[in-house]
Amino acid sequence: MRSYFDYVDKKLGLSKDVSLNTRVSEASFNEGANEWVLNTDEKGQYRAKFIVLCTGFASKPYQPEIKGLETFNGVASHTALWPQEGVDFTNKRVGVIGTGASGIQVAQEASKVASHVTVFQRTPNMYLPMGQETYSKADNVAMKNELPDRFKRRAETFGGFDMDLIPTSGLDVSDEEREQTFERLWAAGGFSFWLGNFHDIFSNETVNRAAYDFWLKKTRARIKDPILAEKLAPLEPPHPYGVKRPSLEQWYFDIFNQDNATLVSLLDESINEIVPEGIVTTKGTHNFDIIAFATGFDAVTGGLTSINIVGTDGTTLKEKWAQGVRSHLGLATTSFPNMLVSYGPQAPTGFCNGPSSAEYQGECVIETLLHMRDNMYSKFDVASEAENHWRSHVMELAAATLFPKADSWYMGANIPGKPKEMLMYPGGLPAYLNEFRECVTNGFRGFEFSK
Ligand code: NA7
């Protein structure tokens, strides 16, 4: 990845415009000069006519407060703050807290060499087989030929991928056809059994349950011990299938068929504290050399609200959004003039292939800035009715789905005290881009420009 980033940088000459290792701590708008003043921790003050916040959806790690963490004798790290030189698991006793994408990657890798891996699971994740393949040179050439078409298709699909949800309802096909479809999607691997499934998998309980039962059948076939099977893949789902992000696994279920891996369900025993030797639960002490906190992020809004951004009415973004997110198209928010957001809340973001979401929304940002330049505007703000309307629209779309039935980061529900609300735009990338196009053709409806 790093050599690819270097290549892109050289090709496009980006780094001359980038100040690395610079944390923006504060931002406030100077109304007299119509410009933002940014304070950084390391490199002093910057002034800018516009700010575009591209802080990503997972840049603020969340680590639960557990008593005694500082007393631990071994290595303890959040996965997002992992030591750059790596951590050697060889012959070590490894504890992993969390079973999302990060947790299972740590568990899978550690299980190859660790003396023991113990995974602490709060909610079973509905993992899908990643389906890694090794491509030959000829495969690569063939794929490169397909790239222009595949890239183009991204804007036409719900999740910004080159596959899409099936337009037919999962109820309008025979049981046999549904099963065949599920088999085909399963064999395709990756997210196919999620974002390539029947479109009403996210809104119809019956279709959703059929998908869960199929997942259960495939998954349970890989787990030998029936007690373990019930923990990893319970007969009754903890929440509807796919409304929490399914992680992609390679050999995760198989590690528990080895002697050196244990799954601790936090439904059976909960964590009391950390001591120098390891983790104390309600059932005893688990001794560790390494503890990985794979406990996720204050997702989507956390990267934005951790900067002290002060709006024109003196309210910070954090204060404003403590009552729930309000934005116009996920791009801008009232009283924060000349500030645009990409890949943040109330946009396709977490329901979308990341690069597609960032690139297409990036184009919306550029179009807005060009509109200002072409009309010689020096300031924009957002009408409060526009952000209230967009919020209601997002909430209405969400209410018609099964997403609110899970305590996921999509819903802000993984962080204690954060309002539980849909943080994504649940209408899919094409509908989102249509909404933006409608805004533009109606004179950038909702934006208020001034010279
Ligand atoms: P995720 O997917 O948010 O996973 C975090 C995991 O940590 C999840 O299994 C949580 O359980 C668990 N968690 C969080 N707090 C606790 C506490 N207090 N005790 C035990 N377990 C806890 O983060 P990842 O880093 O794996 O992946 C982030 C995204 O990156 C991913 O979705 C992809 O888009 C890429 P829960 O399920 O909430 O019960």
Coordinates of C-alpha atoms and ligand atoms in Angstrom, one line a residue:
M1 CA 0.0 0.0 0.0
R2 CA 2.8 2.4 1.0
S3 CA 4.7 1.9 -2.3
Y4 CA 1.4 2.4 -4.2
F5 CA 0.9 5.7 -2.3
D6 CA 4.4 6.7 -3.1
Y7 CA 3.8 5.9 -6.8
V8 CA 0.5 8.0 -6.8
D9 CA 2.3 10.8 -5.1
K10 CA 5.1 10.9 -7.6
K11 CA 2.7 10.6 -10.5
L12 CA 0.4 13.4 -9.4
G13 CA 2.9 15.5 -7.4
L14 CA 0.7 15.6 -4.3
S15 CA 3.1 15.9 -1.4
K16 CA 4.2 19.5 -2.2
D17 CA 0.7 20.4 -1.1
V18 CA 0.6 18.2 2.0
S19 CA 1.8 19.0 5.5
L20 CA 2.3 15.6 7.1
N21 CA 2.2 14.9 10.8
T22 CA 0.1 17.9 11.4
R23 CA -2.9 17.6 13.8
V24 CA -5.5 20.4 13.4
S25 CA -6.8 21.0 16.9
E26 CA -9.0 24.1 16.4
A27 CA -10.7 25.9 13.6
S28 CA -12.8 29.1 13.7
F29 CA -14.3 31.3 11.0
N30 CA -13.3 34.9 10.7
E31 CA -16.4 36.6 9.4
G32 CA -14.7 39.9 8.5
A33 CA -12.2 38.2 6.2
N34 CA -14.4 35.2 5.2
E35 CA -11.7 32.8 6.0
W36 CA -11.0 29.9 8.4
V37 CA -8.2 30.1 10.9
L38 CA -6.8 26.7 11.8
N39 CA -4.5 26.0 14.7
T40 CA -2.3 23.0 14.6
D41 CA -0.5 21.2 17.4
E42 CA 2.8 21.1 15.6
K43 CA 3.0 23.6 12.8
G44 CA 1.3 26.8 14.0
Q45 CA -1.5 28.6 12.3
Y46 CA -3.0 28.3 8.8
R47 CA -5.6 30.5 7.1
A48 CA -7.8 29.3 4.4
K49 CA -10.9 30.5 2.4
F50 CA -12.4 27.0 2.6
I51 CA -11.9 23.9 4.6
V52 CA -12.7 20.4 3.4
L53 CA -12.8 17.9 6.2
C54 CA -11.7 14.5 5.0
T55 CA -11.1 12.9 8.3
G56 CA -12.3 9.5 7.3
F57 CA -14.9 7.4 9.1
A58 CA -12.5 5.5 11.4
S59 CA -9.9 7.9 12.6
K60 CA -10.8 8.1 16.2
P61 CA -10.0 4.8 17.9
Y62 CA -12.4 3.7 20.7
Q63 CA -10.9 1.9 23.7
P64 CA -13.3 1.0 26.5
E65 CA -12.2 2.1 30.0
I66 CA -11.2 -1.0 31.9
K67 CA -9.9 -0.7 35.4
G68 CA -6.2 -1.4 35.8
L69 CA -5.1 -1.3 32.2
E70 CA -2.0 0.8 33.1
T71 CA -0.8 -2.1 35.4
F72 CA -0.5 -4.6 32.6
N73 CA 3.0 -6.1 32.3
G74 CA 2.9 -7.0 28.6
V75 CA 2.1 -5.2 25.4
A76 CA -1.4 -3.7 25.1
S77 CA -2.4 -1.7 22.1
H78 CA -5.5 -0.7 20.1
T79 CA -5.3 -2.1 16.6
A80 CA -5.4 1.4 15.1
L81 CA -2.4 2.4 17.2
W82 CA -0.5 -0.8 16.6
P83 CA 3.3 -0.4 16.9
Q84 CA 4.7 0.3 13.4
E85 CA 7.6 -2.1 13.9
G86 CA 5.0 -4.9 14.5
V87 CA 4.4 -7.2 17.4
D88 CA 5.8 -10.7 17.4
F89 CA 3.2 -13.2 18.5
T90 CA 5.6 -16.2 18.5
N91 CA 5.0 -18.4 21.5
K92 CA 3.1 -15.6 23.2
R93 CA -0.3 -15.7 25.0
V94 CA -2.5 -13.3 23.1
G95 CA -5.8 -11.8 24.2
V96 CA -8.0 -10.1 21.6
I97 CA -11.0 -8.0 22.6
G98 CA -13.4 -7.3 19.8
T99 CA -14.5 -9.4 16.9
G100 CA -14.9 -7.0 14.0
A101 CA -12.7 -6.8 10.9
S102 CA -9.6 -5.9 13.0
G103 CA -10.1 -8.4 15.8
I104 CA -10.4 -11.4 13.5
Q105 CA -7.3 -10.3 11.5
V106 CA -5.3 -10.3 14.7
A107 CA -6.7 -13.6 15.8
Q108 CA -6.1 -15.3 12.5
E109 CA -2.5 -14.1 12.3
A110 CA -1.7 -14.8 15.9
S111 CA -3.2 -18.3 15.8
K112 CA -0.4 -19.4 13.4
V113 CA 2.4 -18.8 15.9
A114 CA 1.1 -17.9 19.3
S115 CA 1.2 -20.3 22.2
H116 CA -2.4 -19.4 22.8
V117 CA -5.0 -16.9 21.5
T118 CA -8.1 -16.0 23.5
V119 CA -10.8 -14.0 21.7
F120 CA -13.3 -12.0 23.8
Q121 CA -16.5 -11.8 21.8
R122 CA -19.4 -9.5 22.8
T123 CA -21.6 -10.0 19.7
P124 CA -21.1 -12.7 17.1
N125 CA -20.2 -11.2 13.7
M126 CA -21.7 -12.6 10.6
Y127 CA -18.4 -13.1 8.8
L128 CA -18.3 -13.8 5.1
P129 CA -15.6 -15.8 3.4
M130 CA -13.1 -13.3 1.9
G131 CA -12.4 -15.6 -1.1
Q132 CA -8.8 -14.6 -1.6
E133 CA -7.4 -15.7 -4.9
T134 CA -4.0 -15.6 -6.5
Y135 CA -4.2 -14.1 -9.9
S136 CA -1.9 -15.0 -12.8
K137 CA -0.3 -12.4 -15.0
A138 CA -2.9 -13.2 -17.7
D139 CA -5.8 -12.7 -15.1
N140 CA -4.3 -9.4 -14.2
V141 CA -4.1 -8.3 -17.9
A142 CA -7.7 -9.4 -18.4
M143 CA -8.8 -7.5 -15.4
K144 CA -7.0 -4.3 -16.4
N145 CA -8.9 -4.5 -19.7
E146 CA -12.2 -4.6 -17.8
L147 CA -11.3 -1.7 -15.4
P148 CA -12.8 1.2 -17.4
D149 CA -16.2 -0.5 -17.4
R150 CA -16.0 -1.6 -13.8
F151 CA -15.0 1.8 -12.7
K152 CA -17.9 3.4 -14.6
R153 CA -20.4 0.9 -13.1
R154 CA -19.5 2.0 -9.5
A155 CA -21.6 5.1 -9.7
E156 CA -24.6 3.0 -10.8
T157 CA -24.6 0.5 -7.9
F158 CA -25.9 0.8 -4.4
G159 CA -22.6 0.2 -2.7
G160 CA -20.2 1.8 -5.3
F161 CA -18.9 -1.6 -6.2
D162 CA -18.9 -3.4 -9.5
M163 CA -21.8 -5.6 -8.3
D164 CA -25.2 -4.5 -7.2
L165 CA -28.2 -5.6 -5.1
I166 CA -30.6 -7.8 -7.1
P167 CA -33.7 -5.7 -8.0
T168 CA -36.1 -8.7 -7.5
S169 CA -37.5 -9.2 -4.0
G170 CA -36.3 -12.3 -2.2
L171 CA -40.0 -13.1 -1.7
D172 CA -40.8 -13.2 -5.4
V173 CA -38.6 -16.2 -6.2
S174 CA -39.1 -19.8 -5.4
D175 CA -37.3 -21.4 -2.5
E176 CA -35.2 -23.3 -4.9
E177 CA -34.2 -20.1 -6.9
R178 CA -33.4 -18.2 -3.7
E179 CA -31.2 -21.1 -2.5
Q180 CA -29.4 -21.1 -5.9
T181 CA -28.9 -17.4 -5.7
F182 CA -27.5 -17.6 -2.2
E183 CA -25.1 -20.4 -3.4
R184 CA -23.9 -18.3 -6.3
L185 CA -23.3 -15.2 -4.1
W186 CA -21.5 -17.3 -1.5
A187 CA -19.2 -18.9 -4.1
A188 CA -18.4 -15.4 -5.4
G189 CA -16.9 -14.5 -2.0
G190 CA -16.2 -11.1 -0.5
F191 CA -19.2 -8.8 0.0
S192 CA -21.3 -10.5 -2.7
F193 CA -23.5 -12.2 -0.1
W194 CA -24.1 -8.8 1.4
L195 CA -24.2 -6.0 -1.2
G196 CA -25.0 -8.4 -4.1
N197 CA -28.0 -10.0 -2.4
F198 CA -31.8 -9.4 -2.9
H199 CA -32.5 -5.7 -2.5
D200 CA -35.0 -6.2 0.3
I201 CA -32.5 -8.1 2.5
F202 CA -32.1 -4.9 4.5
S203 CA -35.8 -4.2 4.8
N204 CA -37.8 -7.5 4.8
E205 CA -37.5 -9.7 7.9
T206 CA -38.4 -12.9 6.0
V207 CA -35.8 -12.4 3.3
N208 CA -33.3 -11.3 5.9
R209 CA -33.9 -14.4 8.0
A210 CA -33.6 -16.7 4.9
A211 CA -30.1 -15.1 4.3
Y212 CA -29.2 -15.6 8.0
D213 CA -30.3 -19.3 7.9
F214 CA -28.2 -19.8 4.8
W215 CA -25.2 -18.1 6.5
L216 CA -25.8 -20.3 9.5
K217 CA -25.8 -23.5 7.5
K218 CA -22.5 -22.6 5.7
T219 CA -20.8 -21.4 8.9
R220 CA -21.8 -24.2 11.2
A221 CA -20.4 -26.7 8.8
R222 CA -17.0 -25.3 9.6
I223 CA -17.2 -25.5 13.4
K224 CA -16.9 -28.9 15.0
D225 CA -17.8 -28.2 18.6
P226 CA -21.6 -27.6 19.0
I227 CA -21.2 -25.4 22.0
L228 CA -18.7 -23.2 20.1
A229 CA -21.0 -23.2 17.1
E230 CA -23.8 -21.7 19.2
K231 CA -21.5 -19.0 20.4
L232 CA -20.1 -18.1 17.0
A233 CA -23.2 -18.7 14.9
P234 CA -26.3 -18.8 17.2
L235 CA -29.5 -20.4 15.9
E236 CA -31.3 -17.1 16.8
P237 CA -29.5 -14.1 15.3
P238 CA -28.4 -11.4 17.7
H239 CA -29.7 -8.8 15.1
P240 CA -30.8 -9.1 11.5
Y241 CA -28.2 -10.3 9.0
G242 CA -26.0 -7.6 7.4
V243 CA -27.2 -4.6 9.3
K244 CA -23.9 -4.6 11.2
R245 CA -20.9 -4.7 8.9
P246 CA -20.0 -8.4 8.1
S247 CA -16.2 -8.8 8.4
L248 CA -14.4 -10.8 5.8
E249 CA -12.7 -13.9 7.2
Q250 CA -10.1 -16.3 5.8
W251 CA -9.5 -19.0 8.4
Y252 CA -11.2 -17.4 11.5
F253 CA -13.6 -20.2 12.3
D254 CA -10.9 -22.8 11.7
I255 CA -8.6 -21.4 14.4
F256 CA -11.1 -22.6 17.1
N257 CA -10.6 -26.2 15.8
Q258 CA -7.0 -25.8 16.9
D259 CA -5.7 -26.5 20.4
N260 CA -4.2 -23.0 20.8
A261 CA -7.4 -20.9 20.4
T262 CA -10.3 -20.2 22.8
L263 CA -13.4 -18.1 22.4
V264 CA -14.7 -16.4 25.5
S265 CA -18.3 -15.1 25.0
L266 CA -18.8 -12.0 27.1
L267 CA -22.4 -13.2 27.5
D268 CA -21.0 -16.0 29.7
E269 CA -18.3 -14.1 31.6
S270 CA -17.7 -10.3 31.6
I271 CA -14.4 -8.4 32.0
N272 CA -13.9 -7.0 35.5
E273 CA -10.4 -5.5 35.3
I274 CA -6.9 -5.8 33.9
V275 CA -4.1 -6.9 36.2
P276 CA -0.3 -7.2 35.6
E277 CA -0.8 -10.8 34.4
G278 CA -3.8 -10.3 32.2
I279 CA -7.6 -10.0 32.2
V280 CA -9.8 -10.8 35.1
T281 CA -13.3 -11.9 34.2
T282 CA -16.2 -12.9 36.4
K283 CA -14.9 -16.5 35.9
G284 CA -11.2 -16.1 36.6
T285 CA -7.9 -14.7 35.3
H286 CA -6.7 -15.1 31.7
N287 CA -2.9 -14.6 31.6
F288 CA -1.5 -12.7 28.6
D289 CA 1.7 -11.4 27.1
I290 CA -0.1 -9.3 24.6
I291 CA -3.6 -7.7 24.6
A292 CA -5.1 -6.3 21.4
F293 CA -7.9 -3.9 21.7
A294 CA -9.8 -4.4 18.5
T295 CA -12.7 -2.3 19.9
G296 CA -13.4 -0.1 16.9
F297 CA -13.9 3.6 16.5
D298 CA -16.0 6.6 17.4
A299 CA -16.9 6.2 13.8
V300 CA -18.0 8.7 11.1
T301 CA -18.4 11.7 13.4
G302 CA -15.5 11.2 15.8
G303 CA -12.7 12.4 13.5
L304 CA -14.8 15.7 12.9
T305 CA -15.9 16.4 16.4
S306 CA -12.5 15.8 18.0
I307 CA -11.4 19.0 16.2
N308 CA -12.6 22.1 18.1
I309 CA -14.4 23.7 15.2
V310 CA -16.3 26.8 16.2
G311 CA -19.2 28.0 14.1
T312 CA -20.3 31.5 13.5
D313 CA -22.8 31.4 16.4
G314 CA -20.1 30.3 18.8
T315 CA -21.3 26.7 19.0
T316 CA -18.8 24.0 18.3
L317 CA -19.5 21.2 15.8
K318 CA -19.3 18.7 18.7
E319 CA -21.9 20.7 20.7
K320 CA -24.2 21.1 17.6
W321 CA -24.1 17.4 16.7
A322 CA -24.4 16.2 20.3
Q323 CA -28.2 16.6 19.6
G324 CA -27.9 14.6 16.4
V325 CA -26.2 15.2 13.1
R326 CA -27.6 17.9 10.8
S327 CA -26.1 18.4 7.4
H328 CA -27.1 19.3 3.9
L329 CA -26.4 16.3 1.8
G330 CA -23.7 15.3 4.2
L331 CA -21.6 18.0 2.6
A332 CA -22.1 21.1 4.8
T333 CA -23.8 22.2 8.0
T334 CA -25.5 25.5 9.0
S335 CA -23.3 28.1 10.8
F336 CA -20.1 26.6 9.5
P337 CA -19.6 28.6 6.3
N338 CA -17.1 27.6 3.6
M339 CA -16.7 24.2 5.3
L340 CA -17.3 21.1 3.3
V341 CA -17.2 17.4 4.4
S342 CA -16.4 14.4 2.4
Y343 CA -16.8 10.7 3.4
G344 CA -18.6 11.8 6.6
P345 CA -22.0 11.4 8.1
Q346 CA -25.3 11.4 6.2
A347 CA -23.5 10.4 3.0
P348 CA -23.0 6.9 1.5
T349 CA -19.7 6.5 3.4
G350 CA -20.0 3.3 5.4
F351 CA -22.6 1.7 3.1
C352 CA -20.3 2.3 0.2
N353 CA -16.9 1.2 -1.2
G354 CA -14.7 3.7 0.5
P355 CA -12.8 5.0 -2.6
S356 CA -16.0 5.3 -4.6
S357 CA -17.7 7.3 -1.8
A358 CA -14.7 9.6 -1.4
E359 CA -14.2 10.1 -5.1
Y360 CA -17.8 10.8 -6.1
Q361 CA -18.4 13.0 -3.1
G362 CA -15.1 14.7 -3.8
E363 CA -16.5 15.6 -7.2
C364 CA -19.5 17.2 -5.4
V365 CA -17.1 19.2 -3.3
I366 CA -15.2 20.4 -6.4
E367 CA -18.4 21.3 -8.2
T368 CA -19.5 23.4 -5.3
L369 CA -16.2 25.2 -5.1
L370 CA -16.2 25.8 -8.9
H371 CA -19.7 27.2 -8.7
M372 CA -18.4 29.7 -6.1
R373 CA -15.4 30.6 -8.1
D374 CA -17.4 31.0 -11.4
N375 CA -19.9 33.3 -9.6
M376 CA -17.2 35.2 -7.6
Y377 CA -18.9 34.2 -4.3
S378 CA -16.7 34.5 -1.3
K379 CA -19.0 32.7 1.2
F380 CA -21.6 30.0 1.5
D381 CA -23.7 28.8 4.3
V382 CA -26.5 26.3 4.5
A383 CA -30.2 27.2 5.1
S384 CA -31.3 25.5 8.3
E385 CA -34.5 24.1 6.6
A386 CA -32.2 22.3 4.1
E387 CA -30.2 20.5 6.8
N388 CA -33.4 19.7 8.7
H389 CA -34.9 18.3 5.5
W390 CA -31.9 16.1 4.8
R391 CA -31.8 14.8 8.4
S392 CA -35.5 13.9 8.1
H393 CA -35.0 12.2 4.8
V394 CA -32.1 10.1 6.1
M395 CA -34.1 9.1 9.2
E396 CA -37.1 8.3 7.1
L397 CA -35.1 6.0 4.8
A398 CA -33.5 4.4 7.8
A399 CA -36.8 3.8 9.5
A400 CA -37.9 1.7 6.5
T401 CA -34.9 -0.7 7.0
L402 CA -33.7 -3.2 9.6
F403 CA -30.6 -1.2 10.4
P404 CA -31.9 0.4 13.5
K405 CA -32.3 -3.1 15.0
A406 CA -28.6 -3.4 15.7
D407 CA -26.3 -1.5 18.0
S408 CA -23.7 -0.8 15.2
W409 CA -21.4 2.0 14.4
Y410 CA -23.6 2.8 11.5
M411 CA -26.1 3.9 14.1
G412 CA -23.5 5.5 16.5
A413 CA -24.5 2.9 19.0
N414 CA -21.1 1.4 19.7
I415 CA -20.0 4.5 21.7
P416 CA -21.5 5.0 25.2
G417 CA -23.4 8.2 25.3
K418 CA -23.4 8.9 21.6
P419 CA -26.9 9.5 20.1
K420 CA -28.3 6.4 18.5
E421 CA -29.2 7.5 14.9
M422 CA -28.5 6.5 11.4
L423 CA -25.2 8.0 10.4
M424 CA -25.1 6.9 6.8
Y425 CA -27.3 7.9 3.8
P426 CA -29.1 4.6 3.3
G427 CA -30.4 5.2 -0.2
G428 CA -27.3 4.0 -2.1
L429 CA -24.7 5.9 -4.1
P430 CA -26.8 6.5 -7.3
A431 CA -29.7 8.0 -5.3
Y432 CA -27.2 10.1 -3.4
L433 CA -25.7 11.5 -6.6
N434 CA -29.2 12.2 -7.9
E435 CA -30.0 14.2 -4.8
F436 CA -26.8 16.3 -5.4
R437 CA -27.6 16.7 -9.1
E438 CA -31.1 17.9 -8.2
C439 CA -29.6 20.4 -5.7
V440 CA -27.3 21.7 -8.4
T441 CA -30.0 22.0 -11.1
N442 CA -32.1 23.9 -8.7
G443 CA -29.4 26.6 -8.2
F444 CA -27.6 24.7 -5.5
R445 CA -30.8 24.5 -3.5
G446 CA -30.2 24.7 0.3
F447 CA -26.9 26.6 -0.1
E448 CA -26.8 30.3 0.6
F449 CA -24.1 32.2 -1.3
S450 CA -22.8 35.7 -0.8
K451 CA -20.2 37.8 -2.5
Ligands
NA7_1 P1 -15.5 -2.7 14.7 O1 -16.0 -3.4 13.5 O2 -16.3 -1.5 15.2 O3 -15.4 -3.8 15.8 C1 -15.2 -3.5 17.1 C2 -15.4 -4.8 18.0 O4 -15.1 -4.4 19.3 C3 -16.8 -5.3 18.0 O5 -16.7 -6.7 17.9 C4 -17.4 -4.8 19.3 O6 -18.4 -5.6 19.8 C5 -16.1 -4.9 20.2 N1 -16.2 -4.1 21.4 C6 -16.3 -2.7 21.5 N2 -16.3 -2.4 22.7 C7 -16.2 -3.5 23.5 C8 -16.1 -3.8 24.8 N3 -16.3 -2.8 25.7 N4 -16.0 -5.0 25.3 C9 -15.9 -6.0 24.3 N5 -15.9 -5.9 23.0 C10 -16.1 -4.6 22.6 O7 -14.0 -2.2 14.5 P2 -12.9 -2.8 13.6 O8 -11.6 -2.1 13.9 O9 -12.8 -4.3 13.7 O10 -13.4 -2.5 12.1 C11 -13.7 -1.1 11.8 C12 -14.1 -1.0 10.4 O11 -12.9 -1.0 9.6 C13 -14.9 -2.1 9.8 O12 -16.2 -2.1 10.1 C14 -14.5 -2.0 8.4 O13 -15.3 -1.0 7.8 C15 -13.1 -1.6 8.4 P3 -19.9 -5.4 19.5 O14 -20.1 -6.0 18.1 O15 -20.2 -3.9 19.4 O16 -20.7 -6.1 20.5

